[in-house]
XYZ file of C-alpha atoms in Angstrom:
619
model
C 12.612 26.718 -21.856
C 11.745 30.278 -22.933
C 14.851 32.492 -23.122
C 14.652 35.303 -20.582
C 17.764 37.406 -21.095
C 20.359 38.473 -23.574
C 23.212 36.175 -24.455
C 21.204 33.029 -23.625
C 22.492 29.926 -25.418
C 20.430 28.901 -28.441
C 19.895 25.543 -26.701
C 17.670 27.348 -24.220
C 15.155 28.432 -26.860
C 11.503 27.624 -26.306
C 10.315 24.044 -26.781
C 7.336 24.762 -29.016
C 8.001 26.658 -32.197
C 5.909 27.468 -35.225
C 5.879 25.231 -38.254
C 8.348 27.233 -40.266
C 10.962 26.995 -37.484
C 10.454 23.288 -36.888
C 10.607 22.454 -40.579
C 13.899 24.203 -41.310
C 16.312 21.871 -43.052
C 19.693 20.662 -41.989
C 18.986 20.840 -38.246
C 18.168 18.370 -35.522
C 14.656 17.041 -35.471
C 12.559 17.770 -32.422
C 13.097 14.262 -31.049
C 16.868 14.632 -31.233
C 17.341 12.805 -34.572
C 19.296 14.441 -37.382
C 17.135 15.566 -40.290
C 18.093 14.921 -43.915
C 18.351 18.087 -46.051
C 16.571 18.294 -49.409
C 19.275 18.382 -52.088
C 16.823 18.960 -54.869
C 16.424 15.277 -55.635
C 13.216 14.938 -53.707
C 10.055 16.347 -55.264
C 8.548 19.236 -53.325
C 5.735 18.262 -51.026
C 2.348 19.816 -50.504
C 3.862 21.817 -47.645
C 4.495 24.596 -50.192
C 0.783 25.101 -50.648
C 0.296 24.961 -46.930
C 2.948 27.626 -46.432
C 1.276 29.767 -49.060
C -1.977 29.598 -47.178
C -0.363 30.128 -43.780
C -1.089 33.800 -44.018
C -4.774 33.073 -44.480
C -5.214 30.342 -41.875
C -2.978 30.613 -38.839
C -2.023 27.495 -36.964
C -3.713 27.083 -33.583
C -1.434 27.917 -30.693
C -1.122 24.970 -28.348
C -1.807 25.392 -24.650
C 0.709 24.250 -22.061
C -1.372 21.176 -21.242
C -1.629 20.263 -24.914
C 2.130 20.614 -25.292
C 2.626 18.384 -22.258
C 0.350 15.702 -23.699
C 2.206 15.743 -27.013
C 5.544 15.387 -25.233
C 4.213 12.518 -23.111
C 2.943 10.717 -26.210
C 6.216 11.365 -27.974
C 8.241 9.935 -25.114
C 6.073 6.815 -24.984
C 6.373 6.300 -28.749
C 10.118 6.771 -28.482
C 10.294 4.098 -25.767
C 8.494 1.788 -28.212
C 11.154 2.497 -30.833
C 8.849 4.471 -33.157
C 11.353 7.271 -33.745
C 10.086 8.270 -37.186
C 6.578 8.643 -35.814
C 7.929 10.777 -32.992
C 9.813 12.932 -35.468
C 6.688 13.494 -37.541
C 4.602 14.266 -34.439
C 7.054 16.868 -33.215
C 7.347 18.495 -36.648
C 3.612 18.737 -37.157
C 2.882 19.982 -33.639
C 5.794 22.404 -33.547
C 6.878 20.979 -30.192
C 10.194 19.692 -28.995
C 10.352 16.446 -27.042
C 13.189 17.593 -24.831
C 15.772 20.348 -24.520
C 18.598 20.112 -27.100
C 21.144 19.947 -24.294
C 19.194 17.069 -22.787
C 19.429 15.171 -26.057
C 23.187 15.669 -26.174
C 23.419 14.739 -22.509
C 21.486 11.517 -23.138
C 23.722 10.584 -26.067
C 26.911 11.158 -24.084
C 25.698 9.038 -21.187
C 24.622 6.167 -23.429
C 27.812 6.310 -25.487
C 29.820 5.877 -22.296
C 32.509 8.502 -22.890
C 35.290 7.218 -20.617
C 36.229 10.710 -19.480
C 32.617 11.751 -18.832
C 33.659 15.403 -19.143
C 30.943 16.185 -21.651
C 28.255 14.728 -19.404
C 29.322 16.963 -16.530
C 29.399 20.010 -18.794
C 25.845 19.368 -19.887
C 24.775 18.710 -16.300
C 25.968 22.212 -15.443
C 24.312 23.741 -18.491
C 20.950 22.039 -17.978
C 20.867 22.591 -14.221
C 21.698 26.266 -14.708
C 18.365 26.648 -16.500
C 16.652 25.990 -13.160
C 17.854 29.390 -11.954
C 15.381 31.169 -14.228
C 12.887 33.142 -12.213
C 9.916 35.267 -13.102
C 12.136 38.390 -12.896
C 14.919 37.091 -15.117
C 18.132 35.126 -14.846
C 19.580 34.458 -11.438
C 22.876 36.255 -11.058
C 25.563 35.308 -8.564
C 25.356 33.039 -5.572
C 25.661 33.123 -1.835
C 22.999 34.298 0.570
C 21.335 36.521 -2.040
C 20.828 33.627 -4.451
C 17.300 32.207 -4.597
C 16.592 28.876 -2.984
C 16.144 27.333 -6.429
C 19.774 28.096 -7.258
C 21.109 26.556 -4.088
C 18.886 23.531 -4.732
C 20.331 23.369 -8.244
C 23.857 23.205 -6.787
C 22.831 20.237 -4.679
C 21.311 18.495 -7.678
C 24.426 19.054 -9.761
C 26.537 17.509 -7.023
C 24.353 14.426 -6.854
C 24.321 14.080 -10.630
C 28.095 14.441 -10.765
C 28.407 11.766 -8.128
C 26.316 9.311 -10.127
C 28.248 9.973 -13.311
C 31.619 9.622 -11.624
C 30.497 6.479 -9.832
C 29.667 4.921 -13.214
C 33.014 6.073 -14.553
C 34.811 4.541 -11.566
C 33.032 1.194 -11.901
C 33.678 0.976 -15.633
C 37.374 1.638 -15.074
C 37.490 -1.134 -12.495
C 35.723 -3.581 -14.804
C 38.236 -2.789 -17.540
C 41.086 -3.490 -15.113
C 42.229 0.163 -15.059
C 42.789 0.262 -11.318
C 45.053 3.340 -11.299
C 42.581 5.365 -13.348
C 39.744 4.232 -11.052
C 41.768 5.220 -7.981
C 42.391 8.634 -9.506
C 38.640 9.137 -10.029
C 37.989 8.121 -6.444
C 40.606 10.438 -4.935
C 40.561 13.455 -7.255
C 36.956 13.591 -8.435
C 34.544 11.723 -6.151
C 36.037 12.533 -2.746
C 36.294 16.339 -3.317
C 32.527 16.443 -3.874
C 32.120 15.814 -0.114
C 28.910 13.958 -0.820
C 27.800 10.556 0.504
C 31.064 9.625 2.197
C 29.567 6.343 3.320
C 29.048 5.346 -0.305
C 32.604 6.407 -1.156
C 33.910 4.040 1.508
C 31.890 1.238 -0.062
C 33.180 2.112 -3.526
C 36.772 2.034 -2.292
C 36.228 -1.553 -1.152
C 35.551 -2.612 -4.734
C 39.251 -2.053 -5.494
C 39.832 -5.426 -3.874
C 37.610 -7.302 -6.351
C 39.656 -9.912 -8.158
C 37.632 -10.056 -11.389
C 34.739 -8.386 -13.194
C 32.130 -10.918 -12.085
C 33.085 -10.335 -8.458
C 32.740 -6.573 -8.966
C 29.306 -6.826 -10.557
C 28.065 -9.125 -7.796
C 29.328 -7.004 -4.894
C 28.269 -3.697 -6.437
C 24.918 -5.125 -7.600
C 25.758 -3.539 -10.944
C 24.871 -4.695 -14.436
C 28.340 -4.029 -15.788
C 29.632 -1.730 -18.465
C 27.101 -1.354 -21.244
C 23.603 -0.303 -22.201
C 21.806 -1.805 -19.184
C 23.786 0.037 -16.509
C 23.862 3.289 -18.500
C 20.110 3.208 -19.038
C 19.635 2.713 -15.318
C 22.051 5.595 -14.672
C 20.151 7.843 -17.068
C 16.862 7.064 -15.309
C 18.396 8.167 -12.015
C 19.858 11.320 -13.552
C 16.528 12.290 -15.091
C 14.951 12.524 -11.647
C 17.206 15.508 -10.896
C 16.306 17.430 -14.059
C 13.262 19.674 -14.436
C 10.571 18.113 -16.653
C 10.752 21.033 -19.089
C 14.318 19.975 -19.843
C 13.938 16.184 -19.804
C 10.821 14.199 -19.000
C 10.999 11.711 -16.138
C 11.339 8.111 -17.356
C 8.145 6.481 -18.650
C 6.080 9.442 -17.477
C 2.911 8.544 -19.386
C 2.859 5.029 -17.936
C 3.357 6.454 -14.458
C 0.394 8.803 -14.886
C -1.819 6.018 -16.212
C -0.916 3.752 -13.299
C -1.711 6.547 -10.868
C -5.081 7.120 -12.530
C -5.976 3.418 -12.391
C -4.904 3.174 -8.749
C -6.929 6.261 -7.834
C -10.028 4.786 -9.457
C -9.524 1.569 -7.511
C -9.191 3.507 -4.263
C -12.405 5.412 -4.965
C -14.320 2.292 -5.917
C -16.563 1.448 -2.955
C -16.751 -2.273 -3.767
C -13.197 -2.963 -4.932
C -12.258 -6.062 -2.941
C -9.708 -7.988 -4.970
C -5.944 -7.994 -5.302
C -5.061 -7.151 -8.880
C -1.853 -6.877 -10.836
C -0.495 -3.344 -10.574
C 0.580 -3.427 -14.224
C -1.465 -1.730 -16.919
C -1.799 -4.975 -18.879
C -4.324 -6.270 -16.324
C -6.843 -3.488 -16.970
C -8.561 -1.791 -19.862
C -7.737 1.892 -20.196
C -10.819 2.406 -22.371
C -13.284 2.262 -19.469
C -13.372 3.588 -15.932
C -12.794 1.107 -13.145
C -16.011 0.024 -11.419
C -16.767 -3.060 -9.345
C -20.297 -4.385 -9.098
C -22.047 -4.777 -5.745
C -22.830 -8.311 -6.873
C -19.153 -9.184 -6.448
C -19.224 -8.056 -2.815
C -20.149 -10.336 0.153
C -23.713 -9.038 0.446
C -25.574 -12.305 -0.168
C -26.223 -15.257 2.137
C -24.341 -18.333 0.948
C -25.010 -20.575 3.957
C -26.962 -20.576 7.193
C -25.345 -22.677 9.926
C -27.992 -23.899 12.366
C -26.108 -26.476 14.456
C -26.130 -24.305 17.603
C -29.291 -24.596 19.687
C -29.127 -21.224 21.466
C -27.798 -17.699 21.015
C -24.472 -17.525 19.134
C -22.271 -14.970 20.879
C -19.040 -15.082 18.919
C -17.438 -16.172 15.644
C -13.869 -15.974 14.399
C -12.046 -17.224 11.299
C -8.623 -18.782 11.839
C -5.558 -16.856 10.732
C -5.102 -19.056 7.652
C -8.782 -18.728 6.736
C -9.427 -22.476 6.588
C -11.514 -22.736 9.774
C -14.273 -20.869 11.570
C -14.908 -21.153 15.305
C -18.300 -20.216 16.772
C -19.203 -19.943 20.455
C -22.714 -20.145 21.850
C -24.820 -19.858 24.948
C -25.522 -23.580 24.431
C -22.102 -24.272 26.119
C -20.391 -25.482 22.926
C -17.725 -24.314 20.530
C -18.103 -25.553 16.965
C -15.115 -25.574 14.626
C -16.030 -25.457 10.941
C -13.853 -26.360 7.962
C -13.777 -23.793 5.152
C -13.402 -25.208 1.658
C -11.240 -22.577 -0.002
C -12.368 -23.592 -3.495
C -16.133 -23.743 -2.991
C -16.174 -21.384 0.017
C -18.599 -23.734 1.741
C -18.363 -24.664 5.447
C -18.682 -28.099 7.023
C -18.782 -29.029 10.700
C -15.348 -30.258 11.803
C -15.475 -30.579 15.615
C -17.735 -29.734 18.535
C -15.982 -28.753 21.780
C -18.267 -29.153 24.770
C -18.345 -28.461 28.503
C -18.367 -24.668 28.774
C -20.982 -24.467 31.512
C -21.515 -20.710 31.287
C -21.537 -20.506 27.500
C -18.830 -19.126 25.196
C -18.678 -15.379 24.632
C -15.136 -14.954 23.257
C -12.662 -17.022 21.205
C -9.013 -16.508 20.234
C -6.947 -18.526 17.744
C -3.251 -19.056 18.446
C -0.930 -17.483 15.829
C -0.351 -20.916 14.219
C -4.062 -21.899 14.491
C -3.129 -25.021 16.445
C -4.933 -23.930 19.609
C -8.152 -22.153 20.472
C -8.961 -20.377 23.735
C -12.582 -20.011 24.852
C -13.872 -17.548 27.454
C -17.285 -17.248 29.069
C -19.534 -14.345 30.153
C -19.071 -12.108 33.206
C -19.846 -14.750 35.824
C -17.375 -17.292 34.370
C -14.058 -17.737 36.190
C -12.682 -20.420 33.841
C -10.784 -20.407 30.576
C -10.439 -23.362 28.166
C -7.442 -23.956 25.886
C -8.225 -26.529 23.177
C -6.009 -28.441 20.772
C -7.949 -27.869 17.561
C -6.451 -30.765 15.611
C -7.135 -33.438 18.225
C -10.139 -31.821 19.871
C -8.540 -32.385 23.285
C -8.645 -29.918 26.161
C -5.047 -28.971 26.935
C -5.665 -26.528 29.779
C -8.587 -25.464 31.907
C -7.440 -22.433 33.855
C -9.009 -20.795 36.892
C -7.036 -18.712 39.382
C -9.970 -18.055 41.704
C -13.704 -18.743 41.735
C -14.217 -15.022 42.203
C -12.466 -14.197 38.934
C -14.192 -13.135 35.754
C -12.173 -14.187 32.694
C -14.129 -12.774 29.759
C -11.415 -11.805 27.285
C -8.138 -13.229 26.043
C -5.355 -12.378 23.565
C -2.377 -14.394 22.333
C 1.152 -13.088 22.432
C 2.650 -13.150 18.891
C 5.156 -15.795 19.996
C 2.281 -18.284 20.456
C 3.632 -19.403 23.829
C 1.847 -16.958 26.122
C -1.512 -15.268 26.427
C -3.144 -12.562 28.521
C -6.614 -12.769 30.009
C -8.789 -10.701 32.295
C -12.251 -9.519 33.230
C -14.296 -6.753 34.814
C -13.686 -7.887 38.386
C -10.106 -6.627 38.351
C -8.153 -9.625 37.040
C -5.415 -9.148 34.451
C -3.061 -12.117 34.009
C -0.268 -13.254 31.688
C -0.042 -17.062 31.508
C 1.831 -19.811 29.684
C 0.315 -22.629 27.629
C -0.274 -24.731 30.732
C -2.173 -21.978 32.495
C 0.674 -21.102 34.856
C 0.596 -17.492 36.022
C 3.604 -15.548 34.720
C 2.622 -11.983 35.622
C -0.398 -10.111 36.877
C -1.582 -6.516 36.938
C -3.727 -5.602 39.901
C -6.844 -3.483 39.811
C -7.455 -3.373 36.064
C -11.084 -4.061 35.156
C -10.692 -5.454 31.652
C -13.404 -5.363 29.015
C -11.350 -6.425 25.965
C -7.688 -7.288 25.209
C -5.263 -7.207 22.286
C -1.525 -7.995 21.981
C 0.424 -5.798 19.576
C 2.953 -7.203 17.129
C 5.926 -5.965 19.143
C 5.319 -8.831 21.601
C 5.532 -6.477 24.594
C 2.540 -4.172 24.548
C -0.925 -5.334 25.587
C -3.909 -3.087 24.884
C -6.786 -3.301 27.339
C -10.088 -1.453 27.376
C -11.392 -0.925 30.900
C -14.373 0.414 32.831
C -12.970 3.971 32.645
C -13.975 4.262 28.970
C -10.393 4.094 27.749
C -7.784 1.867 26.152
C -4.403 1.715 27.841
C -1.159 0.092 26.793
C 0.503 -2.231 29.332
C 4.053 -3.529 29.218
C 4.530 -6.615 31.408
C 8.326 -6.489 31.009
C 9.008 -3.092 32.565
C 5.598 -2.753 34.268
C 4.725 0.532 32.585
C 1.364 1.651 31.236
C 0.070 4.611 29.282
C -3.216 6.009 28.076
C -3.856 5.622 24.329
C -7.588 6.094 23.699
C -10.129 7.986 25.763
C -13.841 7.807 24.922
C -16.819 9.473 26.588
C -18.856 6.279 26.747
C -18.112 2.638 27.635
C -16.002 0.687 25.141
C -17.861 -2.603 24.698
C -15.213 -4.213 22.466
C -12.362 -3.338 20.122
C -10.133 -4.917 17.500
C -6.843 -3.835 15.893
C -5.735 -3.831 12.246
C -3.001 -6.211 11.109
C -0.377 -3.473 11.004
C -1.248 -2.368 14.537
C -1.967 1.204 13.466
C -5.780 1.383 13.667
C -8.269 0.305 16.310
C -11.974 -0.283 15.727
C -14.159 0.349 18.767
C -17.785 -0.498 19.486
C -18.842 2.262 21.869
C -22.048 2.051 23.910
C -24.867 4.251 22.538
C -22.427 5.712 19.970
C -21.677 2.992 17.435
C -18.402 2.159 15.696
C -15.367 4.463 16.014
C -12.026 4.264 14.204
C -8.926 5.407 16.111
C -5.329 5.932 15.014
C -3.272 4.325 17.792
C -0.012 5.948 16.736
C -1.331 9.507 16.597
C -3.929 8.805 19.310
C -6.702 10.565 17.445
C -10.265 9.669 16.515
C -10.290 9.194 12.744
C -13.942 8.474 11.940
C -17.365 7.707 13.374
C -19.392 5.257 11.304
C -23.094 5.807 10.969
C -26.110 3.511 10.808
C -25.374 0.822 13.389
C -27.553 0.457 16.493
C -25.298 -0.034 19.521
C -26.644 -0.031 23.071
C -25.020 -1.758 26.025
C -24.775 -5.212 24.455
C -21.297 -6.448 23.578
C -21.040 -6.358 19.799
C -17.836 -7.213 17.945
C -16.831 -5.505 14.698
C -13.909 -6.316 12.391
C -11.611 -5.115 9.646
C -11.706 -7.100 6.429
C -11.578 -7.374 2.689
C -8.564 -6.781 0.500
C -5.969 -4.684 2.332
C -8.464 -4.386 5.204
C -10.213 -1.626 3.277
C -13.590 -2.479 4.788
C -15.226 -2.528 8.195
C -18.145 -4.705 9.288
C -20.179 -4.734 12.475
C -23.175 -6.428 13.955
C -26.078 -4.389 15.280
C -28.995 -4.548 17.680
C -31.392 -3.892 14.790
C -30.673 -7.423 13.456
C -28.472 -6.226 10.569
C -24.866 -6.471 9.493
C -23.386 -3.130 8.446
C -20.444 -2.739 6.089
C -18.503 0.464 5.457
C -15.586 1.373 3.293
C -12.906 2.424 5.746
C -12.790 5.967 4.322
C -16.554 6.514 4.284
C -18.786 7.155 7.310
C -21.942 5.974 5.558
C -22.531 2.235 5.118
C -22.133 0.780 1.639
C -24.190 -2.308 2.528
C -26.794 -3.321 5.111
C -27.217 -7.090 5.221
C -30.567 -8.422 6.381
C -31.560 -11.954 7.267
C -30.965 -12.357 11.008
C -34.043 -12.004 13.223
C -32.339 -10.914 16.435
C -29.258 -8.948 17.535
C -26.108 -9.674 15.516
C -23.413 -10.098 18.168
C -20.289 -10.617 16.108
C -18.909 -10.531 12.572
C -15.684 -11.999 11.206
C -14.118 -11.446 7.786
C -12.068 -14.267 6.316
C -8.432 -13.043 6.223
C -7.585 -15.069 3.108
C -10.852 -14.998 1.155
C -11.874 -11.315 0.936
C -15.317 -12.265 -0.359
C -16.288 -14.347 2.689
C -17.913 -12.896 5.817
C -19.506 -14.599 8.842
C -22.033 -13.216 11.335
C -23.325 -14.684 14.614
C -26.693 -13.783 16.095
C -28.977 -14.260 19.071
C -31.335 -16.012 16.647
C -29.105 -19.088 17.047
C -27.659 -19.018 13.521
C -24.404 -18.185 11.835
C -24.719 -16.681 8.369
C -21.998 -16.917 5.744
C -22.054 -14.025 3.294
C -20.501 -13.982 -0.171
C -20.951 -12.577 -3.695
C -24.209 -12.981 -5.581
C -24.970 -16.645 -6.375
C -25.251 -15.956 -10.102
C -23.269 -13.317 -11.964
C -23.612 -12.429 -15.613
C -20.501 -12.251 -17.759
C -20.072 -8.512 -17.291
C -20.272 -8.762 -13.499
C -17.975 -11.776 -13.354
C -15.262 -10.072 -15.364
C -15.801 -6.674 -13.784
C -16.866 -3.494 -15.472
C -13.255 -2.495 -16.015
C -12.465 -5.359 -18.336
C -10.531 -7.367 -15.741
C -10.879 -11.113 -15.665
C -11.926 -11.800 -12.089
C -12.134 -15.545 -11.627
C -14.917 -16.316 -9.176
C -16.182 -19.726 -8.193
C -19.910 -19.323 -8.566
C -21.149 -22.821 -9.224
C -21.375 -23.721 -5.542
C -22.735 -20.446 -4.200
C -26.348 -20.690 -3.126
C -28.993 -18.904 -1.145
C -30.447 -15.430 -1.393
C -30.024 -12.301 0.593
């Protein structure tokens, strides 16, 4: 750090010096290693000629960013054990890897001085450097002291606490109980910091042996491992000009890779967060060919309009409901990503407009259109009808949602019915006068979200019989779905399209463009890796896909010849998407049927294993 006042310690001199200063003999090298003086036995190097010409050709002054890069490289090389290379880099650049006091501080911590007095002294010295301001050194304390100084006091206290905690634990491991007790009473407690932790530390006095202490304290024991971990924690309290944060270059590279992934419109895979899984020589970029934009299968077993489709929670089945009065359950081959007909569930006289899988995928509930007063609960494994529920012939049961416990469900319709029932169809609770359009049970097991004919979504609690307004739109909400974490809701709004709402903050986040939405009931969905994508059907016969952060579609899938009523993204296979249409077909979308080597591995050098041999069809 640049000295800014008289009497400043020489350890506070600037980090980057000219070549003549950095090459002086008999001092510490810029990476903290001791240099070896020339006693006359070593032949003079060519540096003499360089020094002679220094008056003719001045060395370029490094910018702050260039100095930072050199320090980052030096730290990384030091972590790799290349200390001589670091020493040479610092000498040639005229930079210093870290403050001299920081080097001494590091050595004292790693040496494990049992008294730890030197560590505390250097904590005070290094932290005091934070009080430098643009007008000079900070003098005094109290109310007139800058905020930075008071913050520095807090940091010193926390650093002291960590050092003394290590000292206390090492004493205990060595069996020096009296010395450890003295540290606890005379040094740790007077800090008046983290009293809860002090109580926990005092309990370690009862440990009978070292192994018991290490297990209860979750501590590596006296030695290099625990001291390295301690040093990493201490570094977080020091300004980077004094001591760089641990593994700073790796942290920056990871952040850069993650940012590129987030900005990649087609990134749809879960990858290792480590740097070894990517190439740093190229920017991250996923090909559109790896995205589910291509028809893999066309399911034509339904003989009328297909109103709904939904993958099971484990991704191994797909249920489709049709105007032809049947529900078809399809098996999904996870390896080939091909679907085969598993079971056909018949007898839904009014057709099937909505389906809901139980949390364990053992049961499937089917609802009909507006004029249907019945609800069917099927055992998927056996294909048997467990319950056929109807409270009144005047009811309209068009929507259903399972409670997370898998033992209850809620159902309702636009004629004012809103019921909570058990697995046998017995009525547990009811809410009068609510004209339900769509339902969803939140993960808390108490709150039920219901969109109604007042263009809103309200939250209902059947336990204490309270309700509250959460979302208010200006147009009818035809359907909605909720993200896995319960934070976001995706609405299909009549004449408006697809809207994204934050349920916690109760604000409209985004309006997605492109989709044609009139007064038909169209179901959209979240999907892809980390639910980063949104898909929706449309009255213009297309499937639209957006990245969640972008209002414009990243893909428009063509192939259906009539309105696309529903889409469902496989929750386990992020590259598998299903769409149901009035044209009587269900389309299964996946990556391109044939990928070249570059596309298969990804443009970022990652090995993305994709089963392509069984993919077929064209978009």
